[in-house]
Amino acid sequence: MSGNIILDGRLIKTYNALNELCSYAGKEESFSEKLWSELMDDPGLMEEFIYYIEHHTFLEKDKCCGYGLTDLYFFNMRNVEIKQDVGKNYEDTDKEALVLDTFLSMADMKKNPDPYIKKLEEGPGMDRFYD
């Protein structure tokens, strides 16, 4: 029986879920394919993504230099809010798009952590003095 391909059903479901989530968040197919490629290359990140799809929260098992997906998620959220000048109105932020961006950020951070660590350690800026 040579030439048979055995596919992991869980990966097929995850791939479909990724495409549905990307479509819902308005992400282009190229984004979806890039993220899928990163997930396939990184078993720890894939485990995190499957957990997210199943539980709609981060597992926080996979870390890079002590930082997890939650750290990157809130970092990305702050950046989006600053760019949109929405202050602390979290309801206007597309959280599913942020989640997808966060997974891609973690994949990138694992390859080149220094710029991410520098930005994460700089802190939130002047708004840290206000409630």
mmCIF file with all atom_site columns, C-alpha atoms in Angstrom:
data_model
loop_
_atom_site.group_PDB
_atom_site.id
_atom_site.type_symbol
_atom_site.label_atom_id
_atom_site.label_alt_id
_atom_site.label_comp_id
_atom_site.label_asym_id
_atom_site.label_entity_id
_atom_site.label_seq_id
_atom_site.pdbx_PDB_ins_code
_atom_site.Cartn_x
_atom_site.Cartn_y
_atom_site.Cartn_z
_atom_site.occupancy
_atom_site.B_iso_or_equiv
_atom_site.pdbx_formal_charge
_atom_site.auth_seq_id
_atom_site.auth_comp_id
_atom_site.auth_asym_id
_atom_site.auth_atom_id
_atom_site.pdbx_PDB_model_num
ATOM 1   C CA . MET A 1 1   ? 0.000   0.000  0.000  1.00 0.00 ? 1   MET A CA 1
ATOM 2   C CA . SER A 1 2   ? 2.555   2.577  -0.944 1.00 0.00 ? 2   SER A CA 1
ATOM 3   C CA . GLY A 1 3   ? 1.522   6.062  -1.907 1.00 0.00 ? 3   GLY A CA 1
ATOM 4   C CA . ASN A 1 4   ? -1.304  6.411  0.611  1.00 0.00 ? 4   ASN A CA 1
ATOM 5   C CA . ILE A 1 5   ? -1.575  9.747  2.339  1.00 0.00 ? 5   ILE A CA 1
ATOM 6   C CA . ILE A 1 6   ? -2.907  9.804  5.857  1.00 0.00 ? 6   ILE A CA 1
ATOM 7   C CA . LEU A 1 7   ? -4.362  13.152 6.833  1.00 0.00 ? 7   LEU A CA 1
ATOM 8   C CA . ASP A 1 8   ? -4.941  14.196 10.399 1.00 0.00 ? 8   ASP A CA 1
ATOM 9   C CA . GLY A 1 9   ? -8.642  15.082 10.601 1.00 0.00 ? 9   GLY A CA 1
ATOM 10  C CA . ARG A 1 10  ? -7.919  17.570 13.353 1.00 0.00 ? 10  ARG A CA 1
ATOM 11  C CA . LEU A 1 11  ? -5.604  19.512 11.051 1.00 0.00 ? 11  LEU A CA 1
ATOM 12  C CA . ILE A 1 12  ? -8.236  19.598 8.313  1.00 0.00 ? 12  ILE A CA 1
ATOM 13  C CA . LYS A 1 13  ? -10.776 20.979 10.798 1.00 0.00 ? 13  LYS A CA 1
ATOM 14  C CA . THR A 1 14  ? -8.223  23.511 12.038 1.00 0.00 ? 14  THR A CA 1
ATOM 15  C CA . TYR A 1 15  ? -7.403  24.618 8.487  1.00 0.00 ? 15  TYR A CA 1
ATOM 16  C CA . ASN A 1 16  ? -11.100 25.101 7.755  1.00 0.00 ? 16  ASN A CA 1
ATOM 17  C CA . ALA A 1 17  ? -11.592 26.980 11.039 1.00 0.00 ? 17  ALA A CA 1
ATOM 18  C CA . LEU A 1 18  ? -8.632  29.243 10.213 1.00 0.00 ? 18  LEU A CA 1
ATOM 19  C CA . ASN A 1 19  ? -10.092 30.076 6.813  1.00 0.00 ? 19  ASN A CA 1
ATOM 20  C CA . GLU A 1 20  ? -13.520 30.785 8.312  1.00 0.00 ? 20  GLU A CA 1
ATOM 21  C CA . LEU A 1 21  ? -11.998 32.991 11.018 1.00 0.00 ? 21  LEU A CA 1
ATOM 22  C CA . CYS A 1 22  ? -9.905  34.878 8.459  1.00 0.00 ? 22  CYS A CA 1
ATOM 23  C CA . SER A 1 23  ? -12.956 35.411 6.281  1.00 0.00 ? 23  SER A CA 1
ATOM 24  C CA . TYR A 1 24  ? -14.980 36.649 9.258  1.00 0.00 ? 24  TYR A CA 1
ATOM 25  C CA . ALA A 1 25  ? -12.178 39.038 10.262 1.00 0.00 ? 25  ALA A CA 1
ATOM 26  C CA . GLY A 1 26  ? -11.776 40.367 6.728  1.00 0.00 ? 26  GLY A CA 1
ATOM 27  C CA . LYS A 1 27  ? -8.312  38.901 6.236  1.00 0.00 ? 27  LYS A CA 1
ATOM 28  C CA . GLU A 1 28  ? -7.150  38.080 2.730  1.00 0.00 ? 28  GLU A CA 1
ATOM 29  C CA . GLU A 1 29  ? -6.406  34.536 1.591  1.00 0.00 ? 29  GLU A CA 1
ATOM 30  C CA . SER A 1 30  ? -2.685  35.349 1.480  1.00 0.00 ? 30  SER A CA 1
ATOM 31  C CA . PHE A 1 31  ? -2.821  36.128 5.208  1.00 0.00 ? 31  PHE A CA 1
ATOM 32  C CA . SER A 1 32  ? -4.566  32.840 5.908  1.00 0.00 ? 32  SER A CA 1
ATOM 33  C CA . GLU A 1 33  ? -2.017  30.859 3.888  1.00 0.00 ? 33  GLU A CA 1
ATOM 34  C CA . LYS A 1 34  ? 0.914   32.615 5.559  1.00 0.00 ? 34  LYS A CA 1
ATOM 35  C CA . LEU A 1 35  ? -0.462  31.949 9.036  1.00 0.00 ? 35  LEU A CA 1
ATOM 36  C CA . TRP A 1 36  ? -1.221  28.325 8.145  1.00 0.00 ? 36  TRP A CA 1
ATOM 37  C CA . SER A 1 37  ? 2.347   27.861 6.944  1.00 0.00 ? 37  SER A CA 1
ATOM 38  C CA . GLU A 1 38  ? 3.670   29.282 10.224 1.00 0.00 ? 38  GLU A CA 1
ATOM 39  C CA . LEU A 1 39  ? 1.373   27.035 12.252 1.00 0.00 ? 39  LEU A CA 1
ATOM 40  C CA . MET A 1 40  ? 2.460   23.949 10.310 1.00 0.00 ? 40  MET A CA 1
ATOM 41  C CA . ASP A 1 41  ? 6.123   24.809 10.936 1.00 0.00 ? 41  ASP A CA 1
ATOM 42  C CA . ASP A 1 42  ? 5.630   25.292 14.691 1.00 0.00 ? 42  ASP A CA 1
ATOM 43  C CA . PRO A 1 43  ? 3.919   22.466 16.626 1.00 0.00 ? 43  PRO A CA 1
ATOM 44  C CA . GLY A 1 44  ? 3.714   24.572 19.812 1.00 0.00 ? 44  GLY A CA 1
ATOM 45  C CA . LEU A 1 45  ? 1.970   27.412 18.032 1.00 0.00 ? 45  LEU A CA 1
ATOM 46  C CA . MET A 1 46  ? -0.316  24.947 16.252 1.00 0.00 ? 46  MET A CA 1
ATOM 47  C CA . GLU A 1 47  ? -1.317  23.484 19.629 1.00 0.00 ? 47  GLU A CA 1
ATOM 48  C CA . GLU A 1 48  ? -2.091  27.010 20.849 1.00 0.00 ? 48  GLU A CA 1
ATOM 49  C CA . PHE A 1 49  ? -4.191  27.735 17.765 1.00 0.00 ? 49  PHE A CA 1
ATOM 50  C CA . ILE A 1 50  ? -6.177  24.498 18.047 1.00 0.00 ? 50  ILE A CA 1
ATOM 51  C CA . TYR A 1 51  ? -6.808  25.305 21.699 1.00 0.00 ? 51  TYR A CA 1
ATOM 52  C CA . TYR A 1 52  ? -7.966  28.792 20.736 1.00 0.00 ? 52  TYR A CA 1
ATOM 53  C CA . ILE A 1 53  ? -10.368 27.408 18.114 1.00 0.00 ? 53  ILE A CA 1
ATOM 54  C CA . GLU A 1 54  ? -11.806 24.932 20.637 1.00 0.00 ? 54  GLU A CA 1
ATOM 55  C CA . HIS A 1 55  ? -11.966 27.230 23.703 1.00 0.00 ? 55  HIS A CA 1
ATOM 56  C CA . HIS A 1 56  ? -11.844 30.794 22.344 1.00 0.00 ? 56  HIS A CA 1
ATOM 57  C CA . THR A 1 57  ? -9.027  31.665 24.736 1.00 0.00 ? 57  THR A CA 1
ATOM 58  C CA . PHE A 1 58  ? -5.259  31.202 24.753 1.00 0.00 ? 58  PHE A CA 1
ATOM 59  C CA . LEU A 1 59  ? -3.636  28.106 26.256 1.00 0.00 ? 59  LEU A CA 1
ATOM 60  C CA . GLU A 1 60  ? -0.535  30.135 27.234 1.00 0.00 ? 60  GLU A CA 1
ATOM 61  C CA . LYS A 1 61  ? 1.707   27.071 27.108 1.00 0.00 ? 61  LYS A CA 1
ATOM 62  C CA . ASP A 1 62  ? 3.893   28.192 24.203 1.00 0.00 ? 62  ASP A CA 1
ATOM 63  C CA . LYS A 1 63  ? 6.170   31.111 25.118 1.00 0.00 ? 63  LYS A CA 1
ATOM 64  C CA . CYS A 1 64  ? 8.943   33.102 23.508 1.00 0.00 ? 64  CYS A CA 1
ATOM 65  C CA . CYS A 1 65  ? 11.479  34.674 25.852 1.00 0.00 ? 65  CYS A CA 1
ATOM 66  C CA . GLY A 1 66  ? 8.908   34.490 28.648 1.00 0.00 ? 66  GLY A CA 1
ATOM 67  C CA . TYR A 1 67  ? 6.130   36.171 26.641 1.00 0.00 ? 67  TYR A CA 1
ATOM 68  C CA . GLY A 1 68  ? 2.934   34.450 25.600 1.00 0.00 ? 68  GLY A CA 1
ATOM 69  C CA . LEU A 1 69  ? 0.085   35.126 23.235 1.00 0.00 ? 69  LEU A CA 1
ATOM 70  C CA . THR A 1 70  ? -1.822  37.162 25.825 1.00 0.00 ? 70  THR A CA 1
ATOM 71  C CA . ASP A 1 71  ? 1.107   39.568 26.122 1.00 0.00 ? 71  ASP A CA 1
ATOM 72  C CA . LEU A 1 72  ? 1.221   40.020 22.360 1.00 0.00 ? 72  LEU A CA 1
ATOM 73  C CA . TYR A 1 73  ? -2.575  40.302 22.119 1.00 0.00 ? 73  TYR A CA 1
ATOM 74  C CA . PHE A 1 74  ? -2.732  43.225 24.536 1.00 0.00 ? 74  PHE A CA 1
ATOM 75  C CA . PHE A 1 75  ? 0.323   44.808 22.938 1.00 0.00 ? 75  PHE A CA 1
ATOM 76  C CA . ASN A 1 76  ? -1.402  44.595 19.531 1.00 0.00 ? 76  ASN A CA 1
ATOM 77  C CA . MET A 1 77  ? -4.636  45.932 21.019 1.00 0.00 ? 77  MET A CA 1
ATOM 78  C CA . ARG A 1 78  ? -2.855  48.990 22.433 1.00 0.00 ? 78  ARG A CA 1
ATOM 79  C CA . ASN A 1 79  ? -1.222  49.647 19.070 1.00 0.00 ? 79  ASN A CA 1
ATOM 80  C CA . VAL A 1 80  ? -4.520  49.425 17.194 1.00 0.00 ? 80  VAL A CA 1
ATOM 81  C CA . GLU A 1 81  ? -6.219  51.748 19.654 1.00 0.00 ? 81  GLU A CA 1
ATOM 82  C CA . ILE A 1 82  ? -3.428  54.282 19.434 1.00 0.00 ? 82  ILE A CA 1
ATOM 83  C CA . LYS A 1 83  ? -3.582  54.198 15.632 1.00 0.00 ? 83  LYS A CA 1
ATOM 84  C CA . GLN A 1 84  ? -7.385  54.505 15.642 1.00 0.00 ? 84  GLN A CA 1
ATOM 85  C CA . ASP A 1 85  ? -7.330  57.039 18.483 1.00 0.00 ? 85  ASP A CA 1
ATOM 86  C CA . VAL A 1 86  ? -10.189 55.229 20.193 1.00 0.00 ? 86  VAL A CA 1
ATOM 87  C CA . GLY A 1 87  ? -8.765  55.450 23.661 1.00 0.00 ? 87  GLY A CA 1
ATOM 88  C CA . LYS A 1 88  ? -10.165 52.741 25.865 1.00 0.00 ? 88  LYS A CA 1
ATOM 89  C CA . ASN A 1 89  ? -13.228 51.832 23.775 1.00 0.00 ? 89  ASN A CA 1
ATOM 90  C CA . TYR A 1 90  ? -12.487 48.134 23.276 1.00 0.00 ? 90  TYR A CA 1
ATOM 91  C CA . GLU A 1 91  ? -15.850 47.442 21.601 1.00 0.00 ? 91  GLU A CA 1
ATOM 92  C CA . ASP A 1 92  ? -14.707 49.098 18.355 1.00 0.00 ? 92  ASP A CA 1
ATOM 93  C CA . THR A 1 93  ? -11.726 46.758 18.006 1.00 0.00 ? 93  THR A CA 1
ATOM 94  C CA . ASP A 1 94  ? -12.091 43.606 15.884 1.00 0.00 ? 94  ASP A CA 1
ATOM 95  C CA . LYS A 1 95  ? -10.886 41.078 18.413 1.00 0.00 ? 95  LYS A CA 1
ATOM 96  C CA . GLU A 1 96  ? -10.834 38.141 15.994 1.00 0.00 ? 96  GLU A CA 1
ATOM 97  C CA . ALA A 1 97  ? -8.535  40.064 13.638 1.00 0.00 ? 97  ALA A CA 1
ATOM 98  C CA . LEU A 1 98  ? -6.338  40.887 16.644 1.00 0.00 ? 98  LEU A CA 1
ATOM 99  C CA . VAL A 1 99  ? -6.164  37.210 17.589 1.00 0.00 ? 99  VAL A CA 1
ATOM 100 C CA . LEU A 1 100 ? -5.048  36.276 14.087 1.00 0.00 ? 100 LEU A CA 1
ATOM 101 C CA . ASP A 1 101 ? -2.474  39.088 14.076 1.00 0.00 ? 101 ASP A CA 1
ATOM 102 C CA . THR A 1 102 ? -1.274  37.876 17.469 1.00 0.00 ? 102 THR A CA 1
ATOM 103 C CA . PHE A 1 103 ? -0.588  34.358 16.204 1.00 0.00 ? 103 PHE A CA 1
ATOM 104 C CA . LEU A 1 104 ? 1.364   35.762 13.273 1.00 0.00 ? 104 LEU A CA 1
ATOM 105 C CA . SER A 1 105 ? 3.237   38.114 15.628 1.00 0.00 ? 105 SER A CA 1
ATOM 106 C CA . MET A 1 106 ? 4.239   35.168 17.832 1.00 0.00 ? 106 MET A CA 1
ATOM 107 C CA . ALA A 1 107 ? 5.531   33.255 14.813 1.00 0.00 ? 107 ALA A CA 1
ATOM 108 C CA . ASP A 1 108 ? 7.577   36.306 13.824 1.00 0.00 ? 108 ASP A CA 1
ATOM 109 C CA . MET A 1 109 ? 8.759   36.923 17.385 1.00 0.00 ? 109 MET A CA 1
ATOM 110 C CA . LYS A 1 110 ? 10.101  33.374 17.609 1.00 0.00 ? 110 LYS A CA 1
ATOM 111 C CA . LYS A 1 111 ? 12.253  34.078 14.554 1.00 0.00 ? 111 LYS A CA 1
ATOM 112 C CA . ASN A 1 112 ? 13.389  37.548 15.631 1.00 0.00 ? 112 ASN A CA 1
ATOM 113 C CA . PRO A 1 113 ? 12.573  38.223 19.307 1.00 0.00 ? 113 PRO A CA 1
ATOM 114 C CA . ASP A 1 114 ? 14.678  41.325 19.984 1.00 0.00 ? 114 ASP A CA 1
ATOM 115 C CA . PRO A 1 115 ? 12.421  43.970 18.367 1.00 0.00 ? 115 PRO A CA 1
ATOM 116 C CA . TYR A 1 116 ? 9.369   42.505 20.091 1.00 0.00 ? 116 TYR A CA 1
ATOM 117 C CA . ILE A 1 117 ? 11.039  42.309 23.491 1.00 0.00 ? 117 ILE A CA 1
ATOM 118 C CA . LYS A 1 118 ? 12.189  45.921 23.180 1.00 0.00 ? 118 LYS A CA 1
ATOM 119 C CA . LYS A 1 119 ? 8.661   47.122 22.357 1.00 0.00 ? 119 LYS A CA 1
ATOM 120 C CA . LEU A 1 120 ? 7.038   44.968 25.047 1.00 0.00 ? 120 LEU A CA 1
ATOM 121 C CA . GLU A 1 121 ? 9.449   46.219 27.693 1.00 0.00 ? 121 GLU A CA 1
ATOM 122 C CA . GLU A 1 122 ? 9.036   49.894 26.757 1.00 0.00 ? 122 GLU A CA 1
ATOM 123 C CA . GLY A 1 123 ? 5.620   49.870 28.393 1.00 0.00 ? 123 GLY A CA 1
ATOM 124 C CA . PRO A 1 124 ? 2.354   51.472 27.424 1.00 0.00 ? 124 PRO A CA 1
ATOM 125 C CA . GLY A 1 125 ? 3.518   55.090 27.253 1.00 0.00 ? 125 GLY A CA 1
ATOM 126 C CA . MET A 1 126 ? 2.028   58.169 28.879 1.00 0.00 ? 126 MET A CA 1
ATOM 127 C CA . ASP A 1 127 ? -1.398  56.624 29.463 1.00 0.00 ? 127 ASP A CA 1
ATOM 128 C CA . ARG A 1 128 ? 0.134   54.445 32.187 1.00 0.00 ? 128 ARG A CA 1
ATOM 129 C CA . PHE A 1 129 ? -0.319  57.446 34.520 1.00 0.00 ? 129 PHE A CA 1
ATOM 130 C CA . TYR A 1 130 ? -4.105  57.551 34.017 1.00 0.00 ? 130 TYR A CA 1
ATOM 131 C CA . ASP A 1 131 ? -6.856  55.125 34.988 1.00 0.00 ? 131 ASP A CA 1
#
